[in-house]
Amino acid sequence: MIDIAGWAPEPEETTEVVGAGPSEALAGLLDVEPPGEELPPLWHWLHFLERPAQRDLGPDGHPREGRFLPPIPERRRMFAGGRFRIHDPLRAGDAVTRRTELASTAVKRGRSGEMLFVTVRHRFLRDGTEIAVEEQDLVYRSGGAASRPEPPRFEAPAVDAPWTLSTTADPVMLFRFSALTYNAHRIHYDEAYATGVEGHAGLVVHGPLLAILCLELPRRAGLKVRELSFRARRPVHAGQPFVAAGSPDGTLSIHAPGDATAMTATFA
């Protein structure tokens, strides 16, 4: 049974000068031109990175301990979604302070047993003024070896929408995105671990990468996004063709093989 009684981490604060290099690198990954001075929504995920020592990592590649990592045994982490509100964009050259706090926790029971839902809130400030607020929803569960995964499907989804962006993430793309976000979770690069230990059907495409691809649709259409919300519904695996679809009405989604919706999102 998941027990986090007494877990109440104190807020923390870090300040960073936003460099242009990470955005240029992500633009290369996406085969687009660098965005210029303003960071597109969610591209701040390439900044304020944690860089733990190798000895501090657990068997899954994540840190064993951390201020906002819940104290539960055999912890496994999943990206569930989040929200982002922008008052003024982050810009290259800005000195930005990120204040992080635990926003909420909830224990729920799913098909695989008990799960701990954790929401972490980040407030971004420039010269003492709040310019953006982000909430990240993460799911943690405890457990032993995973069950045998179902074989993945590879048929390209058929999607009819005003905006579409078709992608197939190969291991090279996943490696590069892991490097840009300093994400050492083995489900993104160690197929034997992803399938044999965590029960996935292959290497897992990062949830944040799917969210960024959703937001590429209004960005490429020339729209300014001030608020967004997204929810991960099921994983997409390396080699599976998927489609980011959207509409000017503010709806976005990721469609995977088998007529599956992997992520839904809204923007304004």
PDB file of C-alpha atoms in Angstrom:
ATOM      1  CA  MET A   1       0.000   0.000   0.000  1.00  0.00           C
ATOM      2  CA  ILE A   2       1.334   3.417  -0.981  1.00  0.00           C
ATOM      3  CA  ASP A   3       2.053   5.498   2.114  1.00  0.00           C
ATOM      4  CA  ILE A   4       3.408   9.049   1.853  1.00  0.00           C
ATOM      5  CA  ALA A   5       2.352  10.241   5.291  1.00  0.00           C
ATOM      6  CA  GLY A   6       4.646  13.045   6.381  1.00  0.00           C
ATOM      7  CA  TRP A   7       6.007  13.701   2.887  1.00  0.00           C
ATOM      8  CA  ALA A   8       5.839  17.493   2.534  1.00  0.00           C
ATOM      9  CA  PRO A   9       8.836  18.759   0.569  1.00  0.00           C
ATOM     10  CA  GLU A  10       9.740  22.404   0.935  1.00  0.00           C
ATOM     11  CA  PRO A  11       9.597  24.630  -2.158  1.00  0.00           C
ATOM     12  CA  GLU A  12      12.853  25.241  -3.993  1.00  0.00           C
ATOM     13  CA  GLU A  13      14.134  28.004  -6.226  1.00  0.00           C
ATOM     14  CA  THR A  14      16.711  28.135  -9.008  1.00  0.00           C
ATOM     15  CA  THR A  15      17.805  30.879 -11.385  1.00  0.00           C
ATOM     16  CA  GLU A  16      19.201  30.406 -14.884  1.00  0.00           C
ATOM     17  CA  VAL A  17      20.160  32.626 -17.798  1.00  0.00           C
ATOM     18  CA  VAL A  18      18.196  31.246 -20.742  1.00  0.00           C
ATOM     19  CA  GLY A  19      20.579  30.369 -23.548  1.00  0.00           C
ATOM     20  CA  ALA A  20      19.742  30.122 -27.260  1.00  0.00           C
ATOM     21  CA  GLY A  21      21.639  26.861 -27.828  1.00  0.00           C
ATOM     22  CA  PRO A  22      19.008  24.390 -26.556  1.00  0.00           C
ATOM     23  CA  SER A  23      16.280  25.886 -28.760  1.00  0.00           C
ATOM     24  CA  GLU A  24      18.568  25.724 -31.780  1.00  0.00           C
ATOM     25  CA  ALA A  25      19.242  22.068 -30.980  1.00  0.00           C
ATOM     26  CA  LEU A  26      15.536  21.229 -30.611  1.00  0.00           C
ATOM     27  CA  ALA A  27      14.786  23.028 -33.876  1.00  0.00           C
ATOM     28  CA  GLY A  28      17.320  20.744 -35.543  1.00  0.00           C
ATOM     29  CA  LEU A  29      15.622  17.703 -34.038  1.00  0.00           C
ATOM     30  CA  LEU A  30      12.270  18.877 -35.428  1.00  0.00           C
ATOM     31  CA  ASP A  31      13.721  19.903 -38.819  1.00  0.00           C
ATOM     32  CA  VAL A  32      12.565  23.515 -38.450  1.00  0.00           C
ATOM     33  CA  GLU A  33      14.303  26.871 -38.288  1.00  0.00           C
ATOM     34  CA  PRO A  34      15.365  28.107 -34.831  1.00  0.00           C
ATOM     35  CA  PRO A  35      12.563  30.136 -33.221  1.00  0.00           C
ATOM     36  CA  GLY A  36      14.537  33.287 -32.487  1.00  0.00           C
ATOM     37  CA  GLU A  37      14.574  35.155 -29.187  1.00  0.00           C
ATOM     38  CA  GLU A  38      11.246  33.952 -27.756  1.00  0.00           C
ATOM     39  CA  LEU A  39      10.988  30.354 -26.541  1.00  0.00           C
ATOM     40  CA  PRO A  40       7.918  28.599 -27.976  1.00  0.00           C
ATOM     41  CA  PRO A  41       5.546  27.148 -25.370  1.00  0.00           C
ATOM     42  CA  LEU A  42       7.046  24.111 -23.589  1.00  0.00           C
ATOM     43  CA  TRP A  43      10.538  24.641 -24.991  1.00  0.00           C
ATOM     44  CA  HIS A  44      11.541  25.718 -21.504  1.00  0.00           C
ATOM     45  CA  TRP A  45      11.768  21.954 -20.801  1.00  0.00           C
ATOM     46  CA  LEU A  46      15.298  22.180 -22.202  1.00  0.00           C
ATOM     47  CA  HIS A  47      16.238  24.501 -19.325  1.00  0.00           C
ATOM     48  CA  PHE A  48      16.370  24.260 -15.522  1.00  0.00           C
ATOM     49  CA  LEU A  49      17.619  20.691 -15.872  1.00  0.00           C
ATOM     50  CA  GLU A  50      18.647  18.475 -12.982  1.00  0.00           C
ATOM     51  CA  ARG A  51      22.064  16.852 -13.471  1.00  0.00           C
ATOM     52  CA  PRO A  52      22.551  14.302 -10.681  1.00  0.00           C
ATOM     53  CA  ALA A  53      25.756  12.364 -10.181  1.00  0.00           C
ATOM     54  CA  GLN A  54      25.870   8.924 -11.790  1.00  0.00           C
ATOM     55  CA  ARG A  55      26.059   7.285  -8.352  1.00  0.00           C
ATOM     56  CA  ASP A  56      22.735   8.894  -7.418  1.00  0.00           C
ATOM     57  CA  LEU A  57      20.731   7.212 -10.188  1.00  0.00           C
ATOM     58  CA  GLY A  58      18.412   4.267  -9.609  1.00  0.00           C
ATOM     59  CA  PRO A  59      18.077   1.141 -11.775  1.00  0.00           C
ATOM     60  CA  ASP A  60      15.580   2.889 -14.066  1.00  0.00           C
ATOM     61  CA  GLY A  61      17.976   5.765 -14.809  1.00  0.00           C
ATOM     62  CA  HIS A  62      16.053   8.275 -12.707  1.00  0.00           C
ATOM     63  CA  PRO A  63      17.507   9.753  -9.512  1.00  0.00           C
ATOM     64  CA  ARG A  64      16.917   7.529  -6.496  1.00  0.00           C
ATOM     65  CA  GLU A  65      16.132  10.539  -4.337  1.00  0.00           C
ATOM     66  CA  GLY A  66      14.929  14.068  -4.923  1.00  0.00           C
ATOM     67  CA  ARG A  67      12.909  16.752  -3.208  1.00  0.00           C
ATOM     68  CA  PHE A  68       9.781  16.079  -5.275  1.00  0.00           C
ATOM     69  CA  LEU A  69      10.233  12.309  -5.735  1.00  0.00           C
ATOM     70  CA  PRO A  70       7.843  10.431  -3.430  1.00  0.00           C
ATOM     71  CA  PRO A  71       9.354   8.028  -0.872  1.00  0.00           C
ATOM     72  CA  ILE A  72       7.795   4.795  -2.167  1.00  0.00           C
ATOM     73  CA  PRO A  73       9.612   1.491  -2.905  1.00  0.00           C
ATOM     74  CA  GLU A  74      10.354   0.254  -6.442  1.00  0.00           C
ATOM     75  CA  ARG A  75       9.112   3.582  -7.738  1.00  0.00           C
ATOM     76  CA  ARG A  76       8.166   3.767 -11.422  1.00  0.00           C
ATOM     77  CA  ARG A  77       7.397   7.102 -13.005  1.00  0.00           C
ATOM     78  CA  MET A  78       5.013   8.029 -15.829  1.00  0.00           C
ATOM     79  CA  PHE A  79       4.356  11.421 -17.409  1.00  0.00           C
ATOM     80  CA  ALA A  80       0.601  12.079 -17.250  1.00  0.00           C
ATOM     81  CA  GLY A  81       0.162  15.623 -18.530  1.00  0.00           C
ATOM     82  CA  GLY A  82       0.050  19.182 -17.358  1.00  0.00           C
ATOM     83  CA  ARG A  83      -0.934  22.783 -17.872  1.00  0.00           C
ATOM     84  CA  PHE A  84       1.001  25.892 -18.881  1.00  0.00           C
ATOM     85  CA  ARG A  85      -0.074  29.540 -18.700  1.00  0.00           C
ATOM     86  CA  ILE A  86       2.060  32.244 -20.291  1.00  0.00           C
ATOM     87  CA  HIS A  87       1.859  35.909 -19.342  1.00  0.00           C
ATOM     88  CA  ASP A  88       5.049  36.856 -21.197  1.00  0.00           C
ATOM     89  CA  PRO A  89       7.329  34.439 -23.108  1.00  0.00           C
ATOM     90  CA  LEU A  90      10.708  33.331 -21.808  1.00  0.00           C
ATOM     91  CA  ARG A  91      13.421  34.837 -24.000  1.00  0.00           C
ATOM     92  CA  ALA A  92      17.007  33.954 -24.782  1.00  0.00           C
ATOM     93  CA  GLY A  93      19.251  36.076 -22.592  1.00  0.00           C
ATOM     94  CA  ASP A  94      16.718  36.397 -19.765  1.00  0.00           C
ATOM     95  CA  ALA A  95      17.722  35.629 -16.203  1.00  0.00           C
ATOM     96  CA  VAL A  96      14.688  33.620 -15.059  1.00  0.00           C
ATOM     97  CA  THR A  97      13.924  32.249 -11.615  1.00  0.00           C
ATOM     98  CA  ARG A  98      11.895  29.054 -11.303  1.00  0.00           C
ATOM     99  CA  ARG A  99      10.090  28.478  -7.997  1.00  0.00           C
ATOM    100  CA  THR A 100       8.900  24.890  -7.560  1.00  0.00           C
ATOM    101  CA  GLU A 101       6.426  23.498  -5.061  1.00  0.00           C
ATOM    102  CA  LEU A 102       4.364  20.372  -4.478  1.00  0.00           C
ATOM    103  CA  ALA A 103       0.834  21.308  -5.544  1.00  0.00           C
ATOM    104  CA  SER A 104      -1.099  18.115  -4.757  1.00  0.00           C
ATOM    105  CA  THR A 105      -0.960  14.339  -4.257  1.00  0.00           C
ATOM    106  CA  ALA A 106      -3.627  11.652  -4.617  1.00  0.00           C
ATOM    107  CA  VAL A 107      -3.552   7.856  -4.321  1.00  0.00           C
ATOM    108  CA  LYS A 108      -5.834   6.061  -6.779  1.00  0.00           C
ATOM    109  CA  ARG A 109      -6.389   2.437  -7.727  1.00  0.00           C
ATOM    110  CA  GLY A 110      -6.089   1.344 -11.352  1.00  0.00           C
ATOM    111  CA  ARG A 111      -5.921  -1.951 -13.217  1.00  0.00           C
ATOM    112  CA  SER A 112      -2.266  -2.379 -12.260  1.00  0.00           C
ATOM    113  CA  GLY A 113      -2.835  -1.537  -8.581  1.00  0.00           C
ATOM    114  CA  GLU A 114      -2.366   1.619  -6.560  1.00  0.00           C
ATOM    115  CA  MET A 115      -0.933   4.693  -8.219  1.00  0.00           C
ATOM    116  CA  LEU A 116       0.260   7.959  -6.724  1.00  0.00           C
ATOM    117  CA  PHE A 117      -0.627  11.084  -8.685  1.00  0.00           C
ATOM    118  CA  VAL A 118       1.694  14.005  -7.977  1.00  0.00           C
ATOM    119  CA  THR A 119       1.299  17.534  -9.317  1.00  0.00           C
ATOM    120  CA  VAL A 120       4.336  19.816  -9.177  1.00  0.00           C
ATOM    121  CA  ARG A 121       3.904  23.544  -9.819  1.00  0.00           C
ATOM    122  CA  HIS A 122       6.601  25.765 -11.332  1.00  0.00           C
ATOM    123  CA  ARG A 123       6.363  29.560 -11.288  1.00  0.00           C
ATOM    124  CA  PHE A 124       8.729  31.450 -13.609  1.00  0.00           C
ATOM    125  CA  LEU A 125       9.760  34.992 -12.685  1.00  0.00           C
ATOM    126  CA  ARG A 126      11.783  37.670 -14.472  1.00  0.00           C
ATOM    127  CA  ASP A 127      12.902  40.649 -12.395  1.00  0.00           C
ATOM    128  CA  GLY A 128      10.510  39.479  -9.680  1.00  0.00           C
ATOM    129  CA  THR A 129       7.469  39.440 -11.983  1.00  0.00           C
ATOM    130  CA  GLU A 130       5.674  36.183 -12.769  1.00  0.00           C
ATOM    131  CA  ILE A 131       5.795  35.477 -16.504  1.00  0.00           C
ATOM    132  CA  ALA A 132       4.553  31.866 -16.653  1.00  0.00           C
ATOM    133  CA  VAL A 133       3.116  29.076 -14.515  1.00  0.00           C
ATOM    134  CA  GLU A 134       3.382  25.365 -15.208  1.00  0.00           C
ATOM    135  CA  GLU A 135       1.834  22.347 -13.512  1.00  0.00           C
ATOM    136  CA  GLN A 136       3.179  18.868 -14.268  1.00  0.00           C
ATOM    137  CA  ASP A 137       1.146  15.765 -13.470  1.00  0.00           C
ATOM    138  CA  LEU A 138       3.249  12.668 -12.761  1.00  0.00           C
ATOM    139  CA  VAL A 139       2.131   9.151 -11.853  1.00  0.00           C
ATOM    140  CA  TYR A 140       4.162   6.792  -9.668  1.00  0.00           C
ATOM    141  CA  ARG A 141       3.528   3.149  -8.927  1.00  0.00           C
ATOM    142  CA  SER A 142       5.342   0.403  -7.078  1.00  0.00           C
ATOM    143  CA  GLY A 143       5.617  -3.176  -8.247  1.00  0.00           C
ATOM    144  CA  GLY A 144       7.714  -6.053  -9.450  1.00  0.00           C
ATOM    145  CA  ALA A 145       8.388  -7.300 -12.958  1.00  0.00           C
ATOM    146  CA  ALA A 146       5.918  -6.195 -15.599  1.00  0.00           C
ATOM    147  CA  SER A 147       3.691  -8.522 -17.605  1.00  0.00           C
ATOM    148  CA  ARG A 148       4.562  -9.479 -21.163  1.00  0.00           C
ATOM    149  CA  PRO A 149       3.793  -6.554 -23.483  1.00  0.00           C
ATOM    150  CA  GLU A 150       1.353  -6.773 -26.381  1.00  0.00           C
ATOM    151  CA  PRO A 151       3.014  -6.668 -29.833  1.00  0.00           C
ATOM    152  CA  PRO A 152       3.088  -3.104 -31.181  1.00  0.00           C
ATOM    153  CA  ARG A 153       1.111  -2.089 -34.259  1.00  0.00           C
ATOM    154  CA  PHE A 154       2.660  -0.134 -37.100  1.00  0.00           C
ATOM    155  CA  GLU A 155      -0.145   0.892 -39.467  1.00  0.00           C
ATOM    156  CA  ALA A 156      -0.223   4.625 -40.079  1.00  0.00           C
ATOM    157  CA  PRO A 157      -3.302   6.274 -38.531  1.00  0.00           C
ATOM    158  CA  ALA A 158      -5.717   7.990 -40.899  1.00  0.00           C
ATOM    159  CA  VAL A 159      -6.552  11.438 -39.556  1.00  0.00           C
ATOM    160  CA  ASP A 160      -8.754  14.154 -41.040  1.00  0.00           C
ATOM    161  CA  ALA A 161      -8.044  17.514 -39.408  1.00  0.00           C
ATOM    162  CA  PRO A 162      -7.236  21.088 -40.487  1.00  0.00           C
ATOM    163  CA  TRP A 163      -3.677  20.681 -39.182  1.00  0.00           C
ATOM    164  CA  THR A 164      -1.645  17.478 -39.219  1.00  0.00           C
ATOM    165  CA  LEU A 165       1.981  16.573 -38.617  1.00  0.00           C
ATOM    166  CA  SER A 166       3.072  12.983 -39.262  1.00  0.00           C
ATOM    167  CA  THR A 167       6.077  11.599 -37.393  1.00  0.00           C
ATOM    168  CA  THR A 168       7.794   8.292 -36.749  1.00  0.00           C
ATOM    169  CA  ALA A 169      10.196   8.570 -33.831  1.00  0.00           C
ATOM    170  CA  ASP A 170      13.208   6.307 -34.281  1.00  0.00           C
ATOM    171  CA  PRO A 171      15.762   5.469 -31.550  1.00  0.00           C
ATOM    172  CA  VAL A 172      18.034   8.276 -32.775  1.00  0.00           C
ATOM    173  CA  MET A 173      15.305  10.895 -32.250  1.00  0.00           C
ATOM    174  CA  LEU A 174      14.565   9.501 -28.791  1.00  0.00           C
ATOM    175  CA  PHE A 175      18.253   9.543 -27.892  1.00  0.00           C
ATOM    176  CA  ARG A 176      18.621  13.155 -29.011  1.00  0.00           C
ATOM    177  CA  PHE A 177      15.548  14.302 -27.074  1.00  0.00           C
ATOM    178  CA  SER A 178      16.758  12.448 -23.978  1.00  0.00           C
ATOM    179  CA  ALA A 179      20.085  14.244 -24.337  1.00  0.00           C
ATOM    180  CA  LEU A 180      18.461  17.667 -24.760  1.00  0.00           C
ATOM    181  CA  THR A 181      16.314  17.191 -21.631  1.00  0.00           C
ATOM    182  CA  TYR A 182      18.972  15.267 -19.643  1.00  0.00           C
ATOM    183  CA  ASN A 183      16.469  12.429 -19.248  1.00  0.00           C
ATOM    184  CA  ALA A 184      18.177   9.130 -18.393  1.00  0.00           C
ATOM    185  CA  HIS A 185      14.982   7.064 -18.029  1.00  0.00           C
ATOM    186  CA  ARG A 186      15.841   3.743 -19.642  1.00  0.00           C
ATOM    187  CA  ILE A 187      12.440   3.254 -21.282  1.00  0.00           C
ATOM    188  CA  HIS A 188      13.575   5.719 -23.967  1.00  0.00           C
ATOM    189  CA  TYR A 189      16.832   4.002 -25.022  1.00  0.00           C
ATOM    190  CA  ASP A 190      17.123   0.510 -23.445  1.00  0.00           C
ATOM    191  CA  GLU A 191      14.626  -1.728 -25.250  1.00  0.00           C
ATOM    192  CA  ALA A 192      15.338  -4.808 -23.124  1.00  0.00           C
ATOM    193  CA  TYR A 193      14.599  -2.802 -19.982  1.00  0.00           C
ATOM    194  CA  ALA A 194      11.535  -1.086 -21.475  1.00  0.00           C
ATOM    195  CA  THR A 195       9.932  -4.377 -22.532  1.00  0.00           C
ATOM    196  CA  GLY A 196      11.237  -6.825 -19.933  1.00  0.00           C
ATOM    197  CA  VAL A 197      11.047  -4.712 -16.783  1.00  0.00           C
ATOM    198  CA  GLU A 198       8.452  -2.009 -17.365  1.00  0.00           C
ATOM    199  CA  GLY A 199       6.204  -3.972 -19.736  1.00  0.00           C
ATOM    200  CA  HIS A 200       6.195  -1.657 -22.746  1.00  0.00           C
ATOM    201  CA  ALA A 201       5.922  -2.849 -26.336  1.00  0.00           C
ATOM    202  CA  GLY A 202       9.176  -1.116 -27.286  1.00  0.00           C
ATOM    203  CA  LEU A 203      11.134   2.065 -26.643  1.00  0.00           C
ATOM    204  CA  VAL A 204       8.740   4.749 -25.411  1.00  0.00           C
ATOM    205  CA  VAL A 205       8.405   8.138 -27.122  1.00  0.00           C
ATOM    206  CA  HIS A 206       8.752  10.867 -24.473  1.00  0.00           C
ATOM    207  CA  GLY A 207       5.456  12.383 -23.365  1.00  0.00           C
ATOM    208  CA  PRO A 208       7.003  15.873 -23.433  1.00  0.00           C
ATOM    209  CA  LEU A 209       8.078  15.322 -27.049  1.00  0.00           C
ATOM    210  CA  LEU A 210       4.488  14.435 -27.983  1.00  0.00           C
ATOM    211  CA  ALA A 211       3.247  17.576 -26.234  1.00  0.00           C
ATOM    212  CA  ILE A 212       5.797  19.755 -28.056  1.00  0.00           C
ATOM    213  CA  LEU A 213       4.750  18.216 -31.398  1.00  0.00           C
ATOM    214  CA  CYS A 214       1.115  19.053 -30.598  1.00  0.00           C
ATOM    215  CA  LEU A 215       2.104  22.673 -29.978  1.00  0.00           C
ATOM    216  CA  GLU A 216       4.034  22.786 -33.244  1.00  0.00           C
ATOM    217  CA  LEU A 217       0.685  22.871 -35.066  1.00  0.00           C
ATOM    218  CA  PRO A 218      -0.548  26.280 -33.855  1.00  0.00           C
ATOM    219  CA  ARG A 219       3.038  27.583 -33.818  1.00  0.00           C
ATOM    220  CA  ARG A 220       3.560  26.725 -37.484  1.00  0.00           C
ATOM    221  CA  ALA A 221       0.168  28.275 -38.246  1.00  0.00           C
ATOM    222  CA  GLY A 222       1.426  31.548 -36.760  1.00  0.00           C
ATOM    223  CA  LEU A 223      -0.813  31.518 -33.676  1.00  0.00           C
ATOM    224  CA  LYS A 224       0.311  32.752 -30.269  1.00  0.00           C
ATOM    225  CA  VAL A 225      -0.501  30.259 -27.517  1.00  0.00           C
ATOM    226  CA  ARG A 226      -1.075  31.751 -24.069  1.00  0.00           C
ATOM    227  CA  GLU A 227      -2.600  28.791 -22.269  1.00  0.00           C
ATOM    228  CA  LEU A 228      -2.574  25.062 -22.817  1.00  0.00           C
ATOM    229  CA  SER A 229      -3.493  21.794 -21.165  1.00  0.00           C
ATOM    230  CA  PHE A 230      -2.546  18.275 -22.193  1.00  0.00           C
ATOM    231  CA  ARG A 231      -3.120  14.717 -21.024  1.00  0.00           C
ATOM    232  CA  ALA A 232      -1.162  11.587 -21.938  1.00  0.00           C
ATOM    233  CA  ARG A 233      -3.523   8.655 -22.482  1.00  0.00           C
ATOM    234  CA  ARG A 234      -1.312   5.842 -23.752  1.00  0.00           C
ATOM    235  CA  PRO A 235       2.304   5.418 -24.889  1.00  0.00           C
ATOM    236  CA  VAL A 236       3.652   5.651 -28.421  1.00  0.00           C
ATOM    237  CA  HIS A 237       6.636   3.436 -29.232  1.00  0.00           C
ATOM    238  CA  ALA A 238       9.663   3.874 -31.455  1.00  0.00           C
ATOM    239  CA  GLY A 239       8.939   2.923 -35.052  1.00  0.00           C
ATOM    240  CA  GLN A 240       5.197   3.515 -34.765  1.00  0.00           C
ATOM    241  CA  PRO A 241       3.905   6.185 -37.149  1.00  0.00           C
ATOM    242  CA  PHE A 242       1.774   8.772 -35.357  1.00  0.00           C
ATOM    243  CA  VAL A 243       0.008  11.989 -36.283  1.00  0.00           C
ATOM    244  CA  ALA A 244      -0.314  15.234 -34.359  1.00  0.00           C
ATOM    245  CA  ALA A 245      -3.682  16.702 -35.335  1.00  0.00           C
ATOM    246  CA  GLY A 246      -5.310  19.970 -34.472  1.00  0.00           C
ATOM    247  CA  SER A 247      -7.666  22.776 -35.332  1.00  0.00           C
ATOM    248  CA  PRO A 248      -7.790  26.561 -34.890  1.00  0.00           C
ATOM    249  CA  ASP A 249     -10.657  25.946 -32.455  1.00  0.00           C
ATOM    250  CA  GLY A 250      -8.038  25.006 -29.844  1.00  0.00           C
ATOM    251  CA  THR A 251      -8.100  21.201 -29.899  1.00  0.00           C
ATOM    252  CA  LEU A 252      -4.989  19.066 -30.390  1.00  0.00           C
ATOM    253  CA  SER A 253      -4.289  15.338 -30.227  1.00  0.00           C
ATOM    254  CA  ILE A 254      -1.780  12.602 -31.003  1.00  0.00           C
ATOM    255  CA  HIS A 255      -3.109   9.626 -32.985  1.00  0.00           C
ATOM    256  CA  ALA A 256      -1.269   6.285 -32.903  1.00  0.00           C
ATOM    257  CA  PRO A 257      -1.716   2.973 -34.791  1.00  0.00           C
ATOM    258  CA  GLY A 258      -4.850   1.003 -34.034  1.00  0.00           C
ATOM    259  CA  ASP A 259      -7.053   4.097 -33.994  1.00  0.00           C
ATOM    260  CA  ALA A 260      -5.610   4.971 -30.578  1.00  0.00           C
ATOM    261  CA  THR A 261      -5.480   8.469 -29.119  1.00  0.00           C
ATOM    262  CA  ALA A 262      -2.175   8.818 -27.292  1.00  0.00           C
ATOM    263  CA  MET A 263      -2.545  12.425 -26.103  1.00  0.00           C
ATOM    264  CA  THR A 264      -5.215  15.106 -26.031  1.00  0.00           C
ATOM    265  CA  ALA A 265      -4.620  18.819 -25.576  1.00  0.00           C
ATOM    266  CA  THR A 266      -6.315  22.189 -25.726  1.00  0.00           C
ATOM    267  CA  PHE A 267      -4.866  25.661 -26.251  1.00  0.00           C
ATOM    268  CA  ALA A 268      -5.996  29.255 -26.221  1.00  0.00           C
TER     269      ALA A 268
END
